[in-house]
PDB file of C-alpha atoms in Angstrom:
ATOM      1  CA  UNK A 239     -29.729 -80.939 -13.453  1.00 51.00           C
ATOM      2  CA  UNK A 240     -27.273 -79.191 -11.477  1.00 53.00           C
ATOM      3  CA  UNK A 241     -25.186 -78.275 -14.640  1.00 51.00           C
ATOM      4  CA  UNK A 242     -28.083 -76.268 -16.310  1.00 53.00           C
ATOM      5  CA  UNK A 243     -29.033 -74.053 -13.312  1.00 51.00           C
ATOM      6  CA  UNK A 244     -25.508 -72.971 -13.002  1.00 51.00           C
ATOM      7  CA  UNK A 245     -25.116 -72.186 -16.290  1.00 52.00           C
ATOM      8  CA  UNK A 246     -28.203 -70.103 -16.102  1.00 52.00           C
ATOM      9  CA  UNK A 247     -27.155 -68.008 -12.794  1.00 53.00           C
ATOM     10  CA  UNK A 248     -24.224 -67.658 -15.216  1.00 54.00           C
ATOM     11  CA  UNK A 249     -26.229 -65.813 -17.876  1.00 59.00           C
ATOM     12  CA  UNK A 250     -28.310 -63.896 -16.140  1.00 58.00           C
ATOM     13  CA  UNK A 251     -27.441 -60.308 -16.838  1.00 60.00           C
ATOM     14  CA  UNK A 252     -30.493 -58.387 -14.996  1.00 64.00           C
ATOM     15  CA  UNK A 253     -28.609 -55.567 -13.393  1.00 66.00           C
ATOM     16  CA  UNK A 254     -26.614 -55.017 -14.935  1.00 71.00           C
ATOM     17  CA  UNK A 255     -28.061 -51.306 -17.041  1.00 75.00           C
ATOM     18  CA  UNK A 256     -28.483 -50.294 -13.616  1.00 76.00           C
ATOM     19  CA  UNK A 257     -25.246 -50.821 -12.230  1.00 78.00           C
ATOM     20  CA  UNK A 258     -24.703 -48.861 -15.723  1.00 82.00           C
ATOM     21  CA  UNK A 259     -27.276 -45.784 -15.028  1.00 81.00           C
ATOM     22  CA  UNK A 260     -26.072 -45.782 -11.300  1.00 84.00           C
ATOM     23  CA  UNK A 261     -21.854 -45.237 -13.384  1.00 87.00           C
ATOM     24  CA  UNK A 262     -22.924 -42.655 -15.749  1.00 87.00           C
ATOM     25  CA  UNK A 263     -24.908 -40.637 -12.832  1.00 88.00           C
ATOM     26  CA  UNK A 264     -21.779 -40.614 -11.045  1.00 89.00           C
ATOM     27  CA  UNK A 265     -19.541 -39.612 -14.023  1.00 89.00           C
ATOM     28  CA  UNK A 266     -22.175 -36.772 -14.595  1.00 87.00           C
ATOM     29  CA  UNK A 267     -22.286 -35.902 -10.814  1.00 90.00           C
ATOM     30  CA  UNK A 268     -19.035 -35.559 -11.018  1.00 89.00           C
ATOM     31  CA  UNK A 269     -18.311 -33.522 -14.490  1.00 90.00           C
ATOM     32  CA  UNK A 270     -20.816 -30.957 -12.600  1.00 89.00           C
ATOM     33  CA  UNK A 271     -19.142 -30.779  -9.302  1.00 90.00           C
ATOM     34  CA  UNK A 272     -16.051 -29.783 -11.166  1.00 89.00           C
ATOM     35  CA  UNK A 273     -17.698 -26.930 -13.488  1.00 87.00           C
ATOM     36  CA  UNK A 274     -19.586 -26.003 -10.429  1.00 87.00           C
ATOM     37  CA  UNK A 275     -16.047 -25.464  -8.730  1.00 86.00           C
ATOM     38  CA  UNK A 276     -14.209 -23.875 -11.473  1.00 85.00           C
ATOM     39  CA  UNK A 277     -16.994 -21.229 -11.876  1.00 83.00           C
ATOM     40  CA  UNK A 278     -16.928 -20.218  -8.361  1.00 81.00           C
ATOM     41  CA  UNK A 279     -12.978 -20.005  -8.234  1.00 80.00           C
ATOM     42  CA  UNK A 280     -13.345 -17.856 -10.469  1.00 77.00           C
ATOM     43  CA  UNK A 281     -15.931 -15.597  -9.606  1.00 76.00           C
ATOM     44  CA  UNK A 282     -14.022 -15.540  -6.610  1.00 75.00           C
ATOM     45  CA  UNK A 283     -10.777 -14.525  -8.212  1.00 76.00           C
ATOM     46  CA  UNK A 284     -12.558 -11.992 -10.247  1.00 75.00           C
ATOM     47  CA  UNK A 285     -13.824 -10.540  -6.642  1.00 72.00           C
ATOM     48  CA  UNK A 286     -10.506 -10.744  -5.235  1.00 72.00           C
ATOM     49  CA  UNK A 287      -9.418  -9.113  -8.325  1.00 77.00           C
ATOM     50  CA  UNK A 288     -11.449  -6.063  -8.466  1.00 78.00           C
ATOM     51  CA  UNK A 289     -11.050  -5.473  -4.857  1.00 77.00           C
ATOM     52  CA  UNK A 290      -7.185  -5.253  -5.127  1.00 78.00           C
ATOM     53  CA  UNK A 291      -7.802  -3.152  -8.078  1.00 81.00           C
ATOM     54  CA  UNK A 292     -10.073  -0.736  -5.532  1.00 80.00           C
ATOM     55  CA  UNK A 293      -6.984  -0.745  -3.231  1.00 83.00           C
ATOM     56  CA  UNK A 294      -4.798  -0.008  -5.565  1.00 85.00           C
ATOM     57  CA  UNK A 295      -6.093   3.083  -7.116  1.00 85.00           C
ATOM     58  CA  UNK A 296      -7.172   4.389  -3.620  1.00 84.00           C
ATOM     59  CA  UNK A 297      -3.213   3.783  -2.725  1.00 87.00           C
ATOM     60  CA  UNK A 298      -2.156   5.793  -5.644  1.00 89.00           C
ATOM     61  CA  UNK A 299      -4.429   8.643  -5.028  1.00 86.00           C
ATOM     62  CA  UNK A 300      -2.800   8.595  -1.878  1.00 87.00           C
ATOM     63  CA  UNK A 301       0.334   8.577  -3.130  1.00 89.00           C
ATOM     64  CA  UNK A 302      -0.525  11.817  -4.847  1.00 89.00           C
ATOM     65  CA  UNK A 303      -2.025  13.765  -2.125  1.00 88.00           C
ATOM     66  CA  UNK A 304       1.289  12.276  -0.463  1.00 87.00           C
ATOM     67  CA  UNK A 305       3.913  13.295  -3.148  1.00 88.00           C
ATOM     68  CA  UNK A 306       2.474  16.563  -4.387  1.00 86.00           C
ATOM     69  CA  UNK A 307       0.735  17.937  -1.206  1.00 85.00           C
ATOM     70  CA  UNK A 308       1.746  16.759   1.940  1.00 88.00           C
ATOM     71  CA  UNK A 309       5.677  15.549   2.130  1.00 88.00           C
ATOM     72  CA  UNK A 310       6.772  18.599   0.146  1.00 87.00           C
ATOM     73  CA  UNK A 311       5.471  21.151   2.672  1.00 88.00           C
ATOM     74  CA  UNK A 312       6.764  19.179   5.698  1.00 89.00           C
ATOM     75  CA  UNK A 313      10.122  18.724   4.275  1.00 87.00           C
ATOM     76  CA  UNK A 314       9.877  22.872   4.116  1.00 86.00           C
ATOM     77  CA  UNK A 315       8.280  23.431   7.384  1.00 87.00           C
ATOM     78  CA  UNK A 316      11.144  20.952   8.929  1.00 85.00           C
ATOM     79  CA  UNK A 317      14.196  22.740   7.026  1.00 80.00           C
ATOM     80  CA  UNK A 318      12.712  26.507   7.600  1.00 82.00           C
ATOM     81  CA  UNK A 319      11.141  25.599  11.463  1.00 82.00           C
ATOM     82  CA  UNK A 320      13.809  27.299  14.013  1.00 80.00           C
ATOM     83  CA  UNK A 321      12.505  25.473  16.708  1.00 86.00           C
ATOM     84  CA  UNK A 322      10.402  22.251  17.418  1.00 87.00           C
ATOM     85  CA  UNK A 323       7.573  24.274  18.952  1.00 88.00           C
ATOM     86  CA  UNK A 324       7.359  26.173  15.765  1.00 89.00           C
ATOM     87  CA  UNK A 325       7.554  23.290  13.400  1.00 89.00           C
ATOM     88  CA  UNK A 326       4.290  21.585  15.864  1.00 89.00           C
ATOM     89  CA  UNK A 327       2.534  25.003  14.900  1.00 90.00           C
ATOM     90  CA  UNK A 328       3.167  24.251  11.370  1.00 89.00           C
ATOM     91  CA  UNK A 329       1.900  21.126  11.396  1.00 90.00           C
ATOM     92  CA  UNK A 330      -1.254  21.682  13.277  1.00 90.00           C
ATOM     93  CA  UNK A 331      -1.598  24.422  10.786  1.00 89.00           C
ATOM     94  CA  UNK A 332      -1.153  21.712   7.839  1.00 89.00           C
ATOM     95  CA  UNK A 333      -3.745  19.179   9.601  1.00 88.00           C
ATOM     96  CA  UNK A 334      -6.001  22.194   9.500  1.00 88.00           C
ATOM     97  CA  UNK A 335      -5.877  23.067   5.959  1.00 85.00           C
ATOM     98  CA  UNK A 336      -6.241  19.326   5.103  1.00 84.00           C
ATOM     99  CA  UNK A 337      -9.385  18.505   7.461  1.00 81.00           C
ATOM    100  CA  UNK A 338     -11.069  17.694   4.540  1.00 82.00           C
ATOM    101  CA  UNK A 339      -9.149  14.325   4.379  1.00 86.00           C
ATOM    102  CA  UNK A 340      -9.191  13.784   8.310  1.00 88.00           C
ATOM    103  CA  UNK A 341      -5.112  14.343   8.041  1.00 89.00           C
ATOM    104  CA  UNK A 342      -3.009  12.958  11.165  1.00 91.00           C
ATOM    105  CA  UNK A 343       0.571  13.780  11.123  1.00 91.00           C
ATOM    106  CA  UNK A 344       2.700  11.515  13.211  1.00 89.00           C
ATOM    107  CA  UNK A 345       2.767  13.068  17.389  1.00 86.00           C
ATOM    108  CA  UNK A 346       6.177  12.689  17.629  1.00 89.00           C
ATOM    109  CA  UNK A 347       7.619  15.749  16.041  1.00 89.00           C
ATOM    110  CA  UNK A 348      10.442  15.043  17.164  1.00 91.00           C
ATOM    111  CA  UNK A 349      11.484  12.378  15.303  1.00 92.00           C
ATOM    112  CA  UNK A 350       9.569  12.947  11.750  1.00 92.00           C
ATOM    113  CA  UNK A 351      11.177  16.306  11.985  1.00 91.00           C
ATOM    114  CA  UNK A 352      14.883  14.458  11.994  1.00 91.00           C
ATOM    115  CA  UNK A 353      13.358  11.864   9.413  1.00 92.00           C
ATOM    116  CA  UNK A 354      12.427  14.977   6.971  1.00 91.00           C
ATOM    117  CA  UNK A 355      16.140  17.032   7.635  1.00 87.00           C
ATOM    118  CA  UNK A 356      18.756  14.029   8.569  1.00 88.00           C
ATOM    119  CA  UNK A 357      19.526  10.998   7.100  1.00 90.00           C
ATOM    120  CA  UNK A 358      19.011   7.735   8.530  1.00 91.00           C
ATOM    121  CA  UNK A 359      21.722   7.102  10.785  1.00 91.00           C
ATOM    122  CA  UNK A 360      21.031  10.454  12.624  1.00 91.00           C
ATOM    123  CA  UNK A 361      17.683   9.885  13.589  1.00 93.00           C
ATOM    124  CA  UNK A 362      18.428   9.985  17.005  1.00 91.00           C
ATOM    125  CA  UNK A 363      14.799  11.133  18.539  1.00 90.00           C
ATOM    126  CA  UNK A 364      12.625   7.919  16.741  1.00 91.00           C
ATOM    127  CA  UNK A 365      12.301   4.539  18.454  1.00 89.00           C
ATOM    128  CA  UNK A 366      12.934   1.874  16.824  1.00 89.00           C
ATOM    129  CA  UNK A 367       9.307   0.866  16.153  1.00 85.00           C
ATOM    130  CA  UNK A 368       9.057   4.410  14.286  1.00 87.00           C
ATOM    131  CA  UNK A 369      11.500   2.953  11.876  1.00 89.00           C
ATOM    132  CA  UNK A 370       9.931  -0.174  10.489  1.00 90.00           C
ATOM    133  CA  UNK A 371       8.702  -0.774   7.526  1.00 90.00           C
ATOM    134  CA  UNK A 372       5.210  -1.387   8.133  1.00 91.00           C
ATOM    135  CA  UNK A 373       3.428   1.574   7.711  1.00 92.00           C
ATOM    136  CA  UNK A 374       0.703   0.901   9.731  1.00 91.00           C
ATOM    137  CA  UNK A 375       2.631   1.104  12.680  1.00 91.00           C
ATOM    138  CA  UNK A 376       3.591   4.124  13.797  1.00 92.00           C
ATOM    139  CA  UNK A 377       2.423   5.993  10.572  1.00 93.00           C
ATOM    140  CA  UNK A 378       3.884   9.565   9.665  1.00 93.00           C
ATOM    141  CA  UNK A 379       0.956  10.818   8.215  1.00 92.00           C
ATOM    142  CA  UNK A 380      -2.564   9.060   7.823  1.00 92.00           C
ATOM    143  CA  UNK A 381      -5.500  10.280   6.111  1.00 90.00           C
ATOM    144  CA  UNK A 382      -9.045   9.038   4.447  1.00 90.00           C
ATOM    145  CA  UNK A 383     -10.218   8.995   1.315  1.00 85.00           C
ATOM    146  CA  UNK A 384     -13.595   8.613  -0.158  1.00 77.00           C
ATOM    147  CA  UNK A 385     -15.100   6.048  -1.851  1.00 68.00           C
ATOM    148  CA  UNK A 386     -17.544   6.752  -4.375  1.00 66.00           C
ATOM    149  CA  UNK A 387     -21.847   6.862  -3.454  1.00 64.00           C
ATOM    150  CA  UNK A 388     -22.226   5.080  -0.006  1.00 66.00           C
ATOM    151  CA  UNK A 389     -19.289   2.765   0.167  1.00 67.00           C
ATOM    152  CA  UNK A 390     -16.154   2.547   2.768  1.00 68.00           C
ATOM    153  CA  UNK A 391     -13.744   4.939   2.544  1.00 84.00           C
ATOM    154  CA  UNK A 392     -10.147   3.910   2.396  1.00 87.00           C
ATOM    155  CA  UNK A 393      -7.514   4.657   5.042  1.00 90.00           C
ATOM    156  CA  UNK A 394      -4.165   5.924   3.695  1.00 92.00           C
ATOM    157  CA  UNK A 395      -0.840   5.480   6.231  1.00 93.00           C
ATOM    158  CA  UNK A 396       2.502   6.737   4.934  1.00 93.00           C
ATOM    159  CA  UNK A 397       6.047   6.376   6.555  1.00 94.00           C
ATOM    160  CA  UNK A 398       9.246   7.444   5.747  1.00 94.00           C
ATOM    161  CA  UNK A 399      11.849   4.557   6.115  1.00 94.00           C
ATOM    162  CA  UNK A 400      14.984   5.766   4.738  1.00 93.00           C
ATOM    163  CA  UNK A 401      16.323   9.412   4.051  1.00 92.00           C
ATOM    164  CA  UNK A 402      19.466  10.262   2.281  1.00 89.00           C
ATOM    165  CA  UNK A 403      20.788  14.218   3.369  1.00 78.00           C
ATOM    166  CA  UNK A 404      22.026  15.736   0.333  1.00 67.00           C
ATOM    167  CA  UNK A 405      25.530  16.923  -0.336  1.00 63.00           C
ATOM    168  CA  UNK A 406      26.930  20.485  -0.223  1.00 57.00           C
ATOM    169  CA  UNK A 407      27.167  22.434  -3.721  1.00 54.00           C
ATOM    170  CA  UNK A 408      30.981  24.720  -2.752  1.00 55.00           C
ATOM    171  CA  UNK A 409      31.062  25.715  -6.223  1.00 55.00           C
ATOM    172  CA  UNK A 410      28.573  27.649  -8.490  1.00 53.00           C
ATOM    173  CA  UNK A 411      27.836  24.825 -10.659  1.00 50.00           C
ATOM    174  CA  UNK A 412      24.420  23.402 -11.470  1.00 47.00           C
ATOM    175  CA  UNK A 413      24.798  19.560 -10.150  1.00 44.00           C
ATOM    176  CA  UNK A 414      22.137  18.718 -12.464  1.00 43.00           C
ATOM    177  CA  UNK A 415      22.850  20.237 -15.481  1.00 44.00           C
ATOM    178  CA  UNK A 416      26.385  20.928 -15.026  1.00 44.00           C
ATOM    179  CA  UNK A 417      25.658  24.513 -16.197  1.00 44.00           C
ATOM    180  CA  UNK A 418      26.029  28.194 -14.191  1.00 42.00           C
ATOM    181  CA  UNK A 419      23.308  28.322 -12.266  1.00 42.00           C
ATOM    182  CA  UNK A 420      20.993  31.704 -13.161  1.00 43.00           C
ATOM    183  CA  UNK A 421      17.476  31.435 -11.372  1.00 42.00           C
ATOM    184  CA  UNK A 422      15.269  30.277  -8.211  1.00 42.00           C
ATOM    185  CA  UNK A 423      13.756  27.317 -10.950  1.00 43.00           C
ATOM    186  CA  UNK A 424      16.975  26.116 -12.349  1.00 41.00           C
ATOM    187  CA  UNK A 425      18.106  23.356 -10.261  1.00 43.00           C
ATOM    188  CA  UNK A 426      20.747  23.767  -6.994  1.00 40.00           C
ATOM    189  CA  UNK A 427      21.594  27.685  -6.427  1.00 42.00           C
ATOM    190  CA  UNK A 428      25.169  28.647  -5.700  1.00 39.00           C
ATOM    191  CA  UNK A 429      27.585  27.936  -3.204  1.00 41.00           C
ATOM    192  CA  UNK A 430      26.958  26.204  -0.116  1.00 44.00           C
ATOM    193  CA  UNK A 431      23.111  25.385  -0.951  1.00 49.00           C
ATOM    194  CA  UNK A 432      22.315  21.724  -0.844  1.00 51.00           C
ATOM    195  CA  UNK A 433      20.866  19.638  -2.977  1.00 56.00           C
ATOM    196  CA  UNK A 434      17.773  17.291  -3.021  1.00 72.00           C
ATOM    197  CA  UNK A 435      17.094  14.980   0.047  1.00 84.00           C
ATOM    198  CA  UNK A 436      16.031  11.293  -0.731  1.00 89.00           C
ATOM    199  CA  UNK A 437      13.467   9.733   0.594  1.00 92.00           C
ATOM    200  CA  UNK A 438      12.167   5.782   1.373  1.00 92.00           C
ATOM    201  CA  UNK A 439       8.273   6.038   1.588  1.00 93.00           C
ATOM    202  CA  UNK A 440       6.346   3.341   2.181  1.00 94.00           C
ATOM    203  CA  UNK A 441       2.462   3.569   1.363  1.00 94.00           C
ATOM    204  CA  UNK A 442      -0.815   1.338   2.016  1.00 92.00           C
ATOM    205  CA  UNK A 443      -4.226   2.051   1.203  1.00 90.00           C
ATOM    206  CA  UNK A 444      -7.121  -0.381   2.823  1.00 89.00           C
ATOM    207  CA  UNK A 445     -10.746  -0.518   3.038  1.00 86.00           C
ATOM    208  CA  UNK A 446     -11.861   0.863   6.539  1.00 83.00           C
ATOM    209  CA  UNK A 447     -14.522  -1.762   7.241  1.00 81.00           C
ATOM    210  CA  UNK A 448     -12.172  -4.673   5.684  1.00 81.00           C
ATOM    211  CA  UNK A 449      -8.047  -4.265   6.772  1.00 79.00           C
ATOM    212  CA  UNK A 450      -7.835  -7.393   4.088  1.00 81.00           C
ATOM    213  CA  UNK A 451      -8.877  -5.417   1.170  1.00 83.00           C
ATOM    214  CA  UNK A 452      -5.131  -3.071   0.782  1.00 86.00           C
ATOM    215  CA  UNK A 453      -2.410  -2.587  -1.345  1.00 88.00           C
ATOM    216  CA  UNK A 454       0.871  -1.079  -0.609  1.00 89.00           C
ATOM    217  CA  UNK A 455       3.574   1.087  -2.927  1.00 91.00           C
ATOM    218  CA  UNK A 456       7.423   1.786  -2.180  1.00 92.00           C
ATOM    219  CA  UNK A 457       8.494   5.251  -3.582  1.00 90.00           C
ATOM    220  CA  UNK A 458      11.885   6.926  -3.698  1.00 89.00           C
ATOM    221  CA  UNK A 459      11.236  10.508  -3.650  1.00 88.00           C
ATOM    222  CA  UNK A 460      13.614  13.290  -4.385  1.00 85.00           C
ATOM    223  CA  UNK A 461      12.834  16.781  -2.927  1.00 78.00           C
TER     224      UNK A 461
END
């Protein structure tokens, strides 16, 4: 008697499709967690994506504004400038003319003058601060551009790091082309002229209202 109603417990499979249901419900729960997660990674990425991109080009328009605008008529105003006080005029005459960008040049003349006209180891008047790499600190020039309709603008810093004097032309010798030199446009001009200064400039755009949303370029520039 005892035999048979073992045998039955045994054999009896109720349960058993919902043990089943409850396993394929998690499997399922599961496979959608996963999808769930993989689609917003990568909407996030894709954010994170076109934001840099944002950054970037608002870097390289500063880099423009930068390289064709602004360093070139410092590095004059610093070589041509008799005195300090006259090469502060200059600038505040610069900052004017570029209002429309909310320019800043750097208020320690002093030392971005030595940065534009000496090299490196002769910059004598900038603390050591003024010579890091991080743009942000301590910035030589800083200005804003606009973002399209009603978004943020971006903030652009720039900062020279490294300058390289040029060396002496004694002889009337193009030391380009290797050719007589015959014009203002053709390259060094005659004895005793110098020829192009390199500079280390270090550039970062970012979003005003988010500091996270930047990108930064190195440049060697050759004046």
């Amino acid at each position: 008697m005892n035999g048979r109603c073992s045998m039955g417990l045994l054999r009896n499979e109720r349960g058993v499709a919902l043990v089943t249901a409850l396993m394929l419900t998690l499997m399922s729960l599961v496979i959608i967690m996963v999808v769930l997660y993989l689609v917003t990674q990568g909407t996030r990425l894709s954010s994170a994506q076109k934001r840099y991109q944002n950054s970037l080009e608002a870097t390289y328009g500063g880099l423009d504004l930068t390289m064709r605008d602004l360093l070139p008529e410092l590095v004059r105003t610093a070589v041509d400038s008799a005195t300090l006080a006259s090469f502060q005029t200059d600038i505040t005459t610069i900052e004017t003319r570029l209002g429309a960008v909310n320019l800043k040049v750097s208020d320690e003349s002093d030392c971005l003058r030595q940065k534009l006209s000496l090299s490196t180891d002769q910059w004598t008047s900038c603390a050591d601060e003024r010579r890091t790499e991080n743009p942000k600190i301590f910035p030589d020039m800083s200005f804003v551009l606009k973002d399209t309709g009603d978004k943020p603008e971006f903030k652009v810093n720039a900062k020279i790091i490294d300058t390289r004097q040029g060396i002496t032309n004694t002889s009337n010798v193009n030391l380009f082309t290797g050719g007589v030199t015959a014009g203002s446009d053709s390259g060094i001009q005659g004895p005793g002229t110098v020829s192009p200064y390199l500079y280390t400039v270090e550039i970062e755009g970012e979003r005003e209202s988010n500091p996270n949303e930047k990108a930064a370029i190195s440049v060697l520039y050759a004046y």
